[in-house]
PDB file of C-alpha atoms in Angstrom:
ATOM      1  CA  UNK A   1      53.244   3.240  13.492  1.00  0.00           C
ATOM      2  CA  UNK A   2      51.889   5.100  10.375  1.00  0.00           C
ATOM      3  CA  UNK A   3      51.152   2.419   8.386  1.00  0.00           C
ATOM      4  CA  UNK A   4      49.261   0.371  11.433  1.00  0.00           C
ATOM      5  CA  UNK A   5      47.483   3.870  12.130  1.00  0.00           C
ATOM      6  CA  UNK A   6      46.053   4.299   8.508  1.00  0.00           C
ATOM      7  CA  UNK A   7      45.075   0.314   8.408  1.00  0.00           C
ATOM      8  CA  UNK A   8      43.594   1.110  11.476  1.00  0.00           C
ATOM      9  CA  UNK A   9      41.710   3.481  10.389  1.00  0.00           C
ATOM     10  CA  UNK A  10      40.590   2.332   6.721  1.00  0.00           C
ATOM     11  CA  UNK A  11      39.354  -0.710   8.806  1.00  0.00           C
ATOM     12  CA  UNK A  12      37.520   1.109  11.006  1.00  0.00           C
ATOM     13  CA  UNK A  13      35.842   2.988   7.487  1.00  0.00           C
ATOM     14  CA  UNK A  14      34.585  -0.478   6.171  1.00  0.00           C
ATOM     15  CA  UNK A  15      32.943  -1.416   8.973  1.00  0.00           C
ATOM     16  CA  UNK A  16      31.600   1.192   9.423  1.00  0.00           C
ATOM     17  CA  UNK A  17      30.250   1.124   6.280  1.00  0.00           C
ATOM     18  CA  UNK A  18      29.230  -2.661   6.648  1.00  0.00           C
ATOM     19  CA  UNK A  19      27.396  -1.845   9.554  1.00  0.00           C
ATOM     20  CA  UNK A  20      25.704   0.961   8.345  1.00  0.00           C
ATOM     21  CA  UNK A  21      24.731  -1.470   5.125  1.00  0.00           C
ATOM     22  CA  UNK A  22      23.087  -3.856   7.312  1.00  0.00           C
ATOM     23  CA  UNK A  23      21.229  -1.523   9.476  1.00  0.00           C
ATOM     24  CA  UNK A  24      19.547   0.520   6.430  1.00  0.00           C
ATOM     25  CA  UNK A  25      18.476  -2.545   4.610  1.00  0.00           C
ATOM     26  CA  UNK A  26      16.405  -4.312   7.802  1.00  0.00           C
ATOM     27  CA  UNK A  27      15.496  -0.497   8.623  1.00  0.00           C
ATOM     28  CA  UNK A  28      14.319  -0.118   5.070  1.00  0.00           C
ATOM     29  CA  UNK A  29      12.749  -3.323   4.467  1.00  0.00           C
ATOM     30  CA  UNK A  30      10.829  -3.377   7.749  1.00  0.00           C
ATOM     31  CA  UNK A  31       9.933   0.592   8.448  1.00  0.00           C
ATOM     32  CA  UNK A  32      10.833   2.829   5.643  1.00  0.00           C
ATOM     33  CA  UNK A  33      13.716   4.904   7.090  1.00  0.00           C
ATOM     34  CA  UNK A  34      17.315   4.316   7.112  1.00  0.00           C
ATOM     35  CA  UNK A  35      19.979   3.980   9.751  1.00  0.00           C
ATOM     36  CA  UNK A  36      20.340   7.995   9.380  1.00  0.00           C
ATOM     37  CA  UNK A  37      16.919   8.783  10.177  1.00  0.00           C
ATOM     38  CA  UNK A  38      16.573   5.881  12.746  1.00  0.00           C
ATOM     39  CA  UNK A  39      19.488   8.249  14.875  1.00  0.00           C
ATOM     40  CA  UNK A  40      17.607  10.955  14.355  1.00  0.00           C
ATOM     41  CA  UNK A  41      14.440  10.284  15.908  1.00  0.00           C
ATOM     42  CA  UNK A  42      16.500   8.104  18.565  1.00  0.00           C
ATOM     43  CA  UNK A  43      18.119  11.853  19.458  1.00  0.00           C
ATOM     44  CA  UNK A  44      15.067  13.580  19.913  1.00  0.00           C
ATOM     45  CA  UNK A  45      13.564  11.178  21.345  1.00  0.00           C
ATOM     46  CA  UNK A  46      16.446  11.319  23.820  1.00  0.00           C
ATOM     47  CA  UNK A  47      15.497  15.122  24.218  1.00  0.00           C
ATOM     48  CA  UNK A  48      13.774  16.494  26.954  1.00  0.00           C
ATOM     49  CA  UNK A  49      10.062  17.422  25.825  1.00  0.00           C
ATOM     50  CA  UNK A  50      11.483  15.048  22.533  1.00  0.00           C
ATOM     51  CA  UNK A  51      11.889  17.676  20.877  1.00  0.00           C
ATOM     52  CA  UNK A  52      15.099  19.834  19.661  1.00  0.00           C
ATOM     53  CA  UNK A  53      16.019  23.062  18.591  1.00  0.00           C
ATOM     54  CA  UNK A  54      17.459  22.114  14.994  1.00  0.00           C
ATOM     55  CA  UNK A  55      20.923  23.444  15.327  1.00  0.00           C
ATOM     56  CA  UNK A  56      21.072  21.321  18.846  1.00  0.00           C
ATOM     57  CA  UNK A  57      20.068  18.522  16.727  1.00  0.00           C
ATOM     58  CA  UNK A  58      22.505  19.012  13.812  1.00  0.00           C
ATOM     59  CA  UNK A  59      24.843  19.584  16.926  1.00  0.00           C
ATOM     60  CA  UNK A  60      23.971  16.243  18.852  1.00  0.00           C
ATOM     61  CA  UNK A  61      24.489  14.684  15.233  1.00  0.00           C
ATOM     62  CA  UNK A  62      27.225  15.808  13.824  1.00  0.00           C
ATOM     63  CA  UNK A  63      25.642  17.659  10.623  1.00  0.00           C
ATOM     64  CA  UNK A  64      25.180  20.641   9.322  1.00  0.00           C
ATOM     65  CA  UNK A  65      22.308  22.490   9.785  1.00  0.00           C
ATOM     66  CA  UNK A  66      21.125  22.083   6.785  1.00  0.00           C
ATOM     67  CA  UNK A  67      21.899  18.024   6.524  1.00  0.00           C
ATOM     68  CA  UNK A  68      19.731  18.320   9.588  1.00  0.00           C
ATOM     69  CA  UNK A  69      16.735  20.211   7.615  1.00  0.00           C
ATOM     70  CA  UNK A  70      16.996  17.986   4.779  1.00  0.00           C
ATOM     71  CA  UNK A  71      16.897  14.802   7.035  1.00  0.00           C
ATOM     72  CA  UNK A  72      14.012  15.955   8.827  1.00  0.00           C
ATOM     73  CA  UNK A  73      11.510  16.775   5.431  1.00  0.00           C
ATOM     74  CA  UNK A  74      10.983  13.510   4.724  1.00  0.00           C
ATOM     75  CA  UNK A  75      10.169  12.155   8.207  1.00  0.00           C
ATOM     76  CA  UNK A  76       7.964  15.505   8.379  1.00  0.00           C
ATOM     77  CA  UNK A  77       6.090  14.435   5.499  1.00  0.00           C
ATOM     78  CA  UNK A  78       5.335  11.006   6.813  1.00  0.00           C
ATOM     79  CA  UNK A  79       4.311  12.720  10.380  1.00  0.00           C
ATOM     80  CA  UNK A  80       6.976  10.987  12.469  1.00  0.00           C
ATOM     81  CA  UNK A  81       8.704  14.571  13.285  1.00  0.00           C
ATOM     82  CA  UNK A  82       6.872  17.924  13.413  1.00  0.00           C
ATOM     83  CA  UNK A  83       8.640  21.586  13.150  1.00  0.00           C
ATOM     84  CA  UNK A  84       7.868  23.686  15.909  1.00  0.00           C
ATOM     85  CA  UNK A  85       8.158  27.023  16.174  1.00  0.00           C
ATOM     86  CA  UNK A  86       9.388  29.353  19.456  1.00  0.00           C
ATOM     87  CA  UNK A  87       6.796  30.969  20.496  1.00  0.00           C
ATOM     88  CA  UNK A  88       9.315  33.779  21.965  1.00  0.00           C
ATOM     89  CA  UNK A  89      11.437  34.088  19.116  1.00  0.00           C
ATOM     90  CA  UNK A  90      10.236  33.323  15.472  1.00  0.00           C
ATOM     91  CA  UNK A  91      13.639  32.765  14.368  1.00  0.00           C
ATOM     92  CA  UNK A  92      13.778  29.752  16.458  1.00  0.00           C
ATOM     93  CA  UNK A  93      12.249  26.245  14.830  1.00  0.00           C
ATOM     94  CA  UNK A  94      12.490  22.945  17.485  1.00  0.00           C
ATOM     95  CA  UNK A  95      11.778  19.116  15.620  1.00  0.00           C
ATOM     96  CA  UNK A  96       9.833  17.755  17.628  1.00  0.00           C
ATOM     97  CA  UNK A  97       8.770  14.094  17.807  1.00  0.00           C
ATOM     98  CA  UNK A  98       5.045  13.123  16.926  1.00  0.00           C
ATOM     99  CA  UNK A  99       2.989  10.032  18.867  1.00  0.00           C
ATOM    100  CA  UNK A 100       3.180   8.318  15.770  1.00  0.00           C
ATOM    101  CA  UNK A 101       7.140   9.102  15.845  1.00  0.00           C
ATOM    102  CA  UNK A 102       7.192   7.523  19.064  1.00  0.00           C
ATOM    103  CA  UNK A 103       4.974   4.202  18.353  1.00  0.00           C
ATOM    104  CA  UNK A 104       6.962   3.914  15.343  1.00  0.00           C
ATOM    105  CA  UNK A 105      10.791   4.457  17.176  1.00  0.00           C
ATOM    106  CA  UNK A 106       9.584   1.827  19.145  1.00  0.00           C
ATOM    107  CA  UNK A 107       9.243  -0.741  16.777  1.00  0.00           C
ATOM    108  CA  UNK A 108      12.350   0.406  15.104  1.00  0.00           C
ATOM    109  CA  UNK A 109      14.484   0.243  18.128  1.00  0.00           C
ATOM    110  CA  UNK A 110      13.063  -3.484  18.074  1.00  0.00           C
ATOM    111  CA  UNK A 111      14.669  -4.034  14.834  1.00  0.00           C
ATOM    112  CA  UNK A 112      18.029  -2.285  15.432  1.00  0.00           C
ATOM    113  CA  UNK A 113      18.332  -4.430  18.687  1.00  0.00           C
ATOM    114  CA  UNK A 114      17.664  -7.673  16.742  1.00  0.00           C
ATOM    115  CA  UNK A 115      19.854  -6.456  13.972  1.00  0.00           C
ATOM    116  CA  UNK A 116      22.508  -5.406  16.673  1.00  0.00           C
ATOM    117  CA  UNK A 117      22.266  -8.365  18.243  1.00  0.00           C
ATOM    118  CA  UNK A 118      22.924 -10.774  15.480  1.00  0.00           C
ATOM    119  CA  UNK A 119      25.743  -8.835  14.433  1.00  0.00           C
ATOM    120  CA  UNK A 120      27.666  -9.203  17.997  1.00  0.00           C
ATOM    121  CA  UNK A 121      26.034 -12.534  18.521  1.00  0.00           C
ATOM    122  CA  UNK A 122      28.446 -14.760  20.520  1.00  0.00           C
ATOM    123  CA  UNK A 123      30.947 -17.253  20.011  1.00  0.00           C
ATOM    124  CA  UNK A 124      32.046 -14.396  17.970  1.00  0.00           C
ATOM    125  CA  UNK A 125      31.346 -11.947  20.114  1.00  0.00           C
ATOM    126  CA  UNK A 126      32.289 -12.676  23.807  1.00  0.00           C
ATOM    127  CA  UNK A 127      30.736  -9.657  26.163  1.00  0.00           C
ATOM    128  CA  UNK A 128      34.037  -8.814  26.841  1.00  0.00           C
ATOM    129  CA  UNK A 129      35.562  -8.293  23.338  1.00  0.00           C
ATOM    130  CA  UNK A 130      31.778  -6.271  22.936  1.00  0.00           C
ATOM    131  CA  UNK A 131      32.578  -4.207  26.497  1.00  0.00           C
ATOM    132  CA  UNK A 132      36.400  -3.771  24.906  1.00  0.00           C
ATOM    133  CA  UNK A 133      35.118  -2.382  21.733  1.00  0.00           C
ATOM    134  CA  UNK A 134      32.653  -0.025  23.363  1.00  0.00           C
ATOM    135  CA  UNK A 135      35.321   1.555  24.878  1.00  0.00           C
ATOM    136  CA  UNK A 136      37.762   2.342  22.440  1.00  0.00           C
ATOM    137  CA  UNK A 137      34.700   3.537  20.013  1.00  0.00           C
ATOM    138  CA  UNK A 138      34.248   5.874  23.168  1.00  0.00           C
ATOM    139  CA  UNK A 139      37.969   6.781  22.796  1.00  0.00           C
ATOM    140  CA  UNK A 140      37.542   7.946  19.352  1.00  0.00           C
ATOM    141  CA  UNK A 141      34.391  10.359  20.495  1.00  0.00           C
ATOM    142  CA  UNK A 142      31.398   7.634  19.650  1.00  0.00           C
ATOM    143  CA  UNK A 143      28.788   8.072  21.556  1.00  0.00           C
ATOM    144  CA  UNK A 144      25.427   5.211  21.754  1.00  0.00           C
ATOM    145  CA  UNK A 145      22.194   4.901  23.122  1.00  0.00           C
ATOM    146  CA  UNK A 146      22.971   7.156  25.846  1.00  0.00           C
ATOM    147  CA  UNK A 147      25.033  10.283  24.101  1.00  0.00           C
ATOM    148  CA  UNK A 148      28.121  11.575  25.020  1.00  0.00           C
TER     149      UNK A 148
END
């Protein structure tokens, strides 16, 4: 059971990798950002208010706080994401979504659905081998458009 556990799992690794591949270069080519910072605006925009304290975020996200404050610079300096600061607690910093973050998630989640799409496109992909996937991803602790 070992060995089919470890195949298994190196599977699993490259395609994740593939996928992750795929999803950075139509991303890239068409909007600037990778798959990385197309979660990460996905997640707050997911937030209530879209915006986040940042160690909810790196929480949500499964990075560090500090991955999380390096992702966020650049989409800072291109205004998609804004830092915030608590106005009851100055230790406190929320990223919070812009209106340009917004109009521009939009057209990104236009492109990951295309890209998505292609990549589960049927004959290949019968709903049900897609459904049957979804749930053992779900197993494992991955979570989608919806979070946990």
């Amino acid at each position: 059971m070992s060995e089919e556990a470890l195949d298994a799992a190196l599977r699993l690794v490259r395609a994740q990798t593939a996928l992750v591949r795929r999803f950075d270069a139509r991303l890239g080519g068409l909007h600037g950002v990778s798959l990385a910072d197309f979660t990460l605006l996905l997640r707050l925009a997911q937030a209530p208010g879209a915006r986040m304290r940042r160690v909810d975020l790196a929480e949500a996200l499964g990075l560090t706080a500090s991955g999380v404050t390096r992702g966020l610079a650049p989409l800072e300096r291109i205004g998609l994401v804004t830092r915030e600061p608590d106005a009851r607690d100055a230790r406190v910093a929320y990223a919070a979504l812009t209106g340009t973050g917004r109009r521009r998630l939009t057209e990104m989640l236009a492109t990951a659905r295309e890209t998505a799409a292609e990549i589960f496109a049927a004959p290949d992909w019968p709903p049900a081998d897609l459904a049957r996937l979804t749930a053992l991803l779900t197993r494992l602790g991955g979570t989608g458009l919806k979070g946990p």
